[in-house]
Tab-separated table of C-alpha atoms and ligand atoms in Angstrom:
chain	number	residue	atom	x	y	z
C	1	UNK	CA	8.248	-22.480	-6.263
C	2	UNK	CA	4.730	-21.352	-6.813
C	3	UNK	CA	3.805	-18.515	-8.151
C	4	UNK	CA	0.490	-17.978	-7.152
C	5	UNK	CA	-0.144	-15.796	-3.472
C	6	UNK	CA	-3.269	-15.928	-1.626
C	7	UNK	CA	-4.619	-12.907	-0.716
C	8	UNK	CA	-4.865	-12.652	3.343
C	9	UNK	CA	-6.492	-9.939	5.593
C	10	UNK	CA	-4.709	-7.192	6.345
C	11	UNK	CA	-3.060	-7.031	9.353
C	12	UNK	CA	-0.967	-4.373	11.472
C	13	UNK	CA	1.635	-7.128	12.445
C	14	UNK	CA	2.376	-9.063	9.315
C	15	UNK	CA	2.723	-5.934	7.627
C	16	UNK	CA	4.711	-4.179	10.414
C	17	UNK	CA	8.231	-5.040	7.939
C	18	UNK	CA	6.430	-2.961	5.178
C	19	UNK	CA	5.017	-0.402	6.343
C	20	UNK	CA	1.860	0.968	8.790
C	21	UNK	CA	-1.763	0.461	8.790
C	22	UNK	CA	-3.846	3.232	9.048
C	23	UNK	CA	-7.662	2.575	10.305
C	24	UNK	CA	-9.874	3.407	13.429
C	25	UNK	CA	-9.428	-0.196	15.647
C	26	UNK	CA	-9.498	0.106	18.975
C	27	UNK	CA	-9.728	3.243	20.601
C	28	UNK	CA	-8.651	6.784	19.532
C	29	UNK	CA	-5.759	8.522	21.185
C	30	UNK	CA	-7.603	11.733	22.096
C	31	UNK	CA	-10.854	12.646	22.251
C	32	UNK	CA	-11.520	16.440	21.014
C	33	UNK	CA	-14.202	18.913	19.313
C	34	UNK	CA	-15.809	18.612	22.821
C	35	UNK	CA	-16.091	15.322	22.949
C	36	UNK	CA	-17.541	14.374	19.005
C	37	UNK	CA	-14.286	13.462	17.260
C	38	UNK	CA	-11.999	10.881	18.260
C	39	UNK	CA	-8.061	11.539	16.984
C	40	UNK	CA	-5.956	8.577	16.274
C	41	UNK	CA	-2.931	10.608	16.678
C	42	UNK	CA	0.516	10.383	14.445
C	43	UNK	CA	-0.482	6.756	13.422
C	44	UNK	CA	2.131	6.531	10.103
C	45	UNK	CA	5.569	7.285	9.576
C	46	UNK	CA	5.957	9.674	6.731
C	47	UNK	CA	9.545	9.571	5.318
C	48	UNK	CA	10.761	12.278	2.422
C	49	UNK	CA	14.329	13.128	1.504
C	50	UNK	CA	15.292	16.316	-0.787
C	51	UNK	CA	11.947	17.712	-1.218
C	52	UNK	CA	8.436	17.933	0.899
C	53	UNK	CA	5.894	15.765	1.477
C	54	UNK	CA	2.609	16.103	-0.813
C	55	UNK	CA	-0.897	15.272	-1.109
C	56	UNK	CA	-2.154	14.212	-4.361
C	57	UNK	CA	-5.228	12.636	-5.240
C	58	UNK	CA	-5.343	9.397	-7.267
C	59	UNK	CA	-8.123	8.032	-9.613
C	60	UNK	CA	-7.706	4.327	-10.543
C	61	UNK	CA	-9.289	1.620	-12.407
C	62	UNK	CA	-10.764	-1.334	-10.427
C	63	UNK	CA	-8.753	-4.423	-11.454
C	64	UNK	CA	-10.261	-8.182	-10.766
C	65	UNK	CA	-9.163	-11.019	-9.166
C	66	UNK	CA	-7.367	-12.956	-9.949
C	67	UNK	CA	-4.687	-10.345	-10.652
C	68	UNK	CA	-1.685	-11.068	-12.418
C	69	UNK	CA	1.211	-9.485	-10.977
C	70	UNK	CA	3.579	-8.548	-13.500
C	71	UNK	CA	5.765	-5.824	-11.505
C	72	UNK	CA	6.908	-4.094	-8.186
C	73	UNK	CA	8.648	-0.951	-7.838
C	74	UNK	CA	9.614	0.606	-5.083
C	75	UNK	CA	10.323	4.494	-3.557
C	76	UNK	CA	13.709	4.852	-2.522
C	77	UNK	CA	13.298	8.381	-1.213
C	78	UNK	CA	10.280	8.280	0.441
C	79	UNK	CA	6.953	6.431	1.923
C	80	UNK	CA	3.826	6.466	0.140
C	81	UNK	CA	1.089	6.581	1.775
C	82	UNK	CA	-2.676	5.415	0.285
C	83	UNK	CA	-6.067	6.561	2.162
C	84	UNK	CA	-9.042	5.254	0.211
C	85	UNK	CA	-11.898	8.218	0.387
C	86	UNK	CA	-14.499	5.354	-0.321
C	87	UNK	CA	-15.423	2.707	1.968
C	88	UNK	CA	-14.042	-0.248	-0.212
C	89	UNK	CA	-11.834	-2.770	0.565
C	90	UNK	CA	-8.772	-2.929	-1.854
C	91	UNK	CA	-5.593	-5.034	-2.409
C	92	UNK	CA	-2.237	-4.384	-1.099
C	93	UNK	CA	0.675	-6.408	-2.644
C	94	UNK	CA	4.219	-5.893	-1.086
C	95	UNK	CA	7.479	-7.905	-0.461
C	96	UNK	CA	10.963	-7.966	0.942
C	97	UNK	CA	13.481	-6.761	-0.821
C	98	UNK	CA	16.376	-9.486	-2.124
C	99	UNK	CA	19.376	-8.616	-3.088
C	100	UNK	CA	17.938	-5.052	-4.947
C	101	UNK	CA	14.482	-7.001	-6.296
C	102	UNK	CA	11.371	-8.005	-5.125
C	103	UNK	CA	11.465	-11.439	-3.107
C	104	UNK	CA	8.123	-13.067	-2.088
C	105	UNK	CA	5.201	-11.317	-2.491
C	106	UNK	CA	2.066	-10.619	0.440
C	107	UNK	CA	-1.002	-10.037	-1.105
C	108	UNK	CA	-3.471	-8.594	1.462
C	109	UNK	CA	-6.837	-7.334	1.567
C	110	UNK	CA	-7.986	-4.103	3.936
C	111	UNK	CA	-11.421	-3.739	5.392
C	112	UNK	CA	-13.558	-0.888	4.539
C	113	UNK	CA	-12.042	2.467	5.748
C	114	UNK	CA	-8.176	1.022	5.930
C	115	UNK	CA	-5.311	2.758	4.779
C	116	UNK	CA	-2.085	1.719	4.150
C	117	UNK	CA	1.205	3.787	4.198
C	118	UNK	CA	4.327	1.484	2.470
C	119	UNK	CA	7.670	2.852	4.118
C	120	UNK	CA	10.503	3.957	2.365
C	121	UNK	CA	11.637	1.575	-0.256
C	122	UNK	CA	8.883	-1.145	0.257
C	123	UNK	CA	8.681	-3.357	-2.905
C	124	UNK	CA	4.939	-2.817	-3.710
C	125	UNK	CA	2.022	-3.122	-6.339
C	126	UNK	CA	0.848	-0.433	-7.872
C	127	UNK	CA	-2.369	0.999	-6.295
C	128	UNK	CA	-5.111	-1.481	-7.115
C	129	UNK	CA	-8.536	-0.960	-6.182
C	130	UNK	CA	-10.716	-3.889	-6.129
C	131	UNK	CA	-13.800	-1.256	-6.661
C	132	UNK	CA	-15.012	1.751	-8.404
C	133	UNK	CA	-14.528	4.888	-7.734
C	134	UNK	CA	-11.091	4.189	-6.848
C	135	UNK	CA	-10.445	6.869	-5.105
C	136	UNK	CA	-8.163	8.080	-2.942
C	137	UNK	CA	-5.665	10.699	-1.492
C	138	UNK	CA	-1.864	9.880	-1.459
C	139	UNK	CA	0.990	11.211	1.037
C	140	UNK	CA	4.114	10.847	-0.642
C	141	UNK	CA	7.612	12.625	-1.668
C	142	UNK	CA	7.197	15.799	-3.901
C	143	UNK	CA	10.518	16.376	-5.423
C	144	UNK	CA	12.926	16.632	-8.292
C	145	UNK	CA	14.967	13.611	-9.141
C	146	UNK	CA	14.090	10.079	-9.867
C	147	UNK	CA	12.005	8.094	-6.299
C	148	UNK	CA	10.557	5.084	-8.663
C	149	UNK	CA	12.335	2.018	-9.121
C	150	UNK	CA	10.427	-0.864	-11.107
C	151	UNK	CA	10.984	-4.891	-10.714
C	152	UNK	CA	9.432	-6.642	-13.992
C	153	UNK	CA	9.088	-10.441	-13.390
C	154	UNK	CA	10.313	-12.791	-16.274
C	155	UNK	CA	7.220	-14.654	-15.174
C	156	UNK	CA	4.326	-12.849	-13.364
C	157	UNK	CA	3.037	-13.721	-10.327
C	158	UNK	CA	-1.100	-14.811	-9.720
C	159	UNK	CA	-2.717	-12.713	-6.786
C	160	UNK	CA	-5.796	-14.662	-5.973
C	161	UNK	CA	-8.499	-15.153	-3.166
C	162	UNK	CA	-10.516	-18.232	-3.498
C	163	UNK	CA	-13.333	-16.791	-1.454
K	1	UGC	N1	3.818	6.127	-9.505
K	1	UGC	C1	2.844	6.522	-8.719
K	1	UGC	O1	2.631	7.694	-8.482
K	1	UGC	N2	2.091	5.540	-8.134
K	1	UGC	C2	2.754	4.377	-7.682
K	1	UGC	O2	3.862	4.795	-6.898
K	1	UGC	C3	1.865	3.510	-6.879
K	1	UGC	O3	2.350	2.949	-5.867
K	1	UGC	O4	0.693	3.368	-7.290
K	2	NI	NI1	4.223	3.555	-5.338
């Protein structure tokens, strides 16, 4: 079994099982500030048990491709959700869970302007921008108590995008 995964565009539908996409396709749901802003109204399910749910602002390092993927971890007790405040694409690496650890990974690229909001207990990457400033603002559980599980592979996977 290979363990090298292509990096595809982000989609709503393939990553329906993981979680939501959050980005301003198609048409907004309301229309309001007489007529200058356009809502896209209550598009991600934000999940939190025993505590609240937070914004927190992240700062990352840009990594490069090809990435090697060396571990997964997941929330149990609560979504995270990651809205890039600079208009750079970045790389989103999730996968089913299998039997209480990560099974195949996705490795998929947003567009400009994309966010992506992993529902509880999605095996995912660690946020990895693709560019600096790697910015951005993050919805997730504030609480007390463990919400971090980590997967370390014996052997890493290769997240790469022959583009
Ligand atoms: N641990 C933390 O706050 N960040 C990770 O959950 C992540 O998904 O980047
Ligand atoms: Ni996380």
């Amino acid at each position: 079994m290979s363990r090298v995964v292509e990096i595809r565009p982000l989609t709503a539908q393939a990553f329906a099982p993981f979680g939501d996409v959050l980005d301003v396709s198609g048409p907004p749901d309301k229309i309001i500030n007489q007529g200058l802003c356009g809502r896209y109204h209550d598009r991600a399910k934000i999940d939190v048990t025993d505590g609240k749910a937070g914004i927190s602002l992240f700062k990352a390092e840009p990594r490069n491709l090809p990435l090697q993927l060396d571990m997964m971890e997941r929330h149990p007790q609560g979504s995270q959700a990651f809205l890039p405040m600079s208009m750079d694409a970045f790389l989103v690496v999730v996968a089913p869970d299998a039997d209480g650890a990560p099974g195949q990974p996705h490795a998929f690229l947003t567009t400009p302007g994309q966010g992506v909001n992993y529902h509880r207990g999605t095996w995912h990457g660690v946020l990895t921008p693709l560019h600096a400033p790697g910015l951005f603002a993050v919805v997730d559980r504030i609480g007390v108590g463990a919400n971090l599980q980590e997967h370390w592979f014996e052997t890493a996977y290769t997240i790469t995008n022959h583009q």
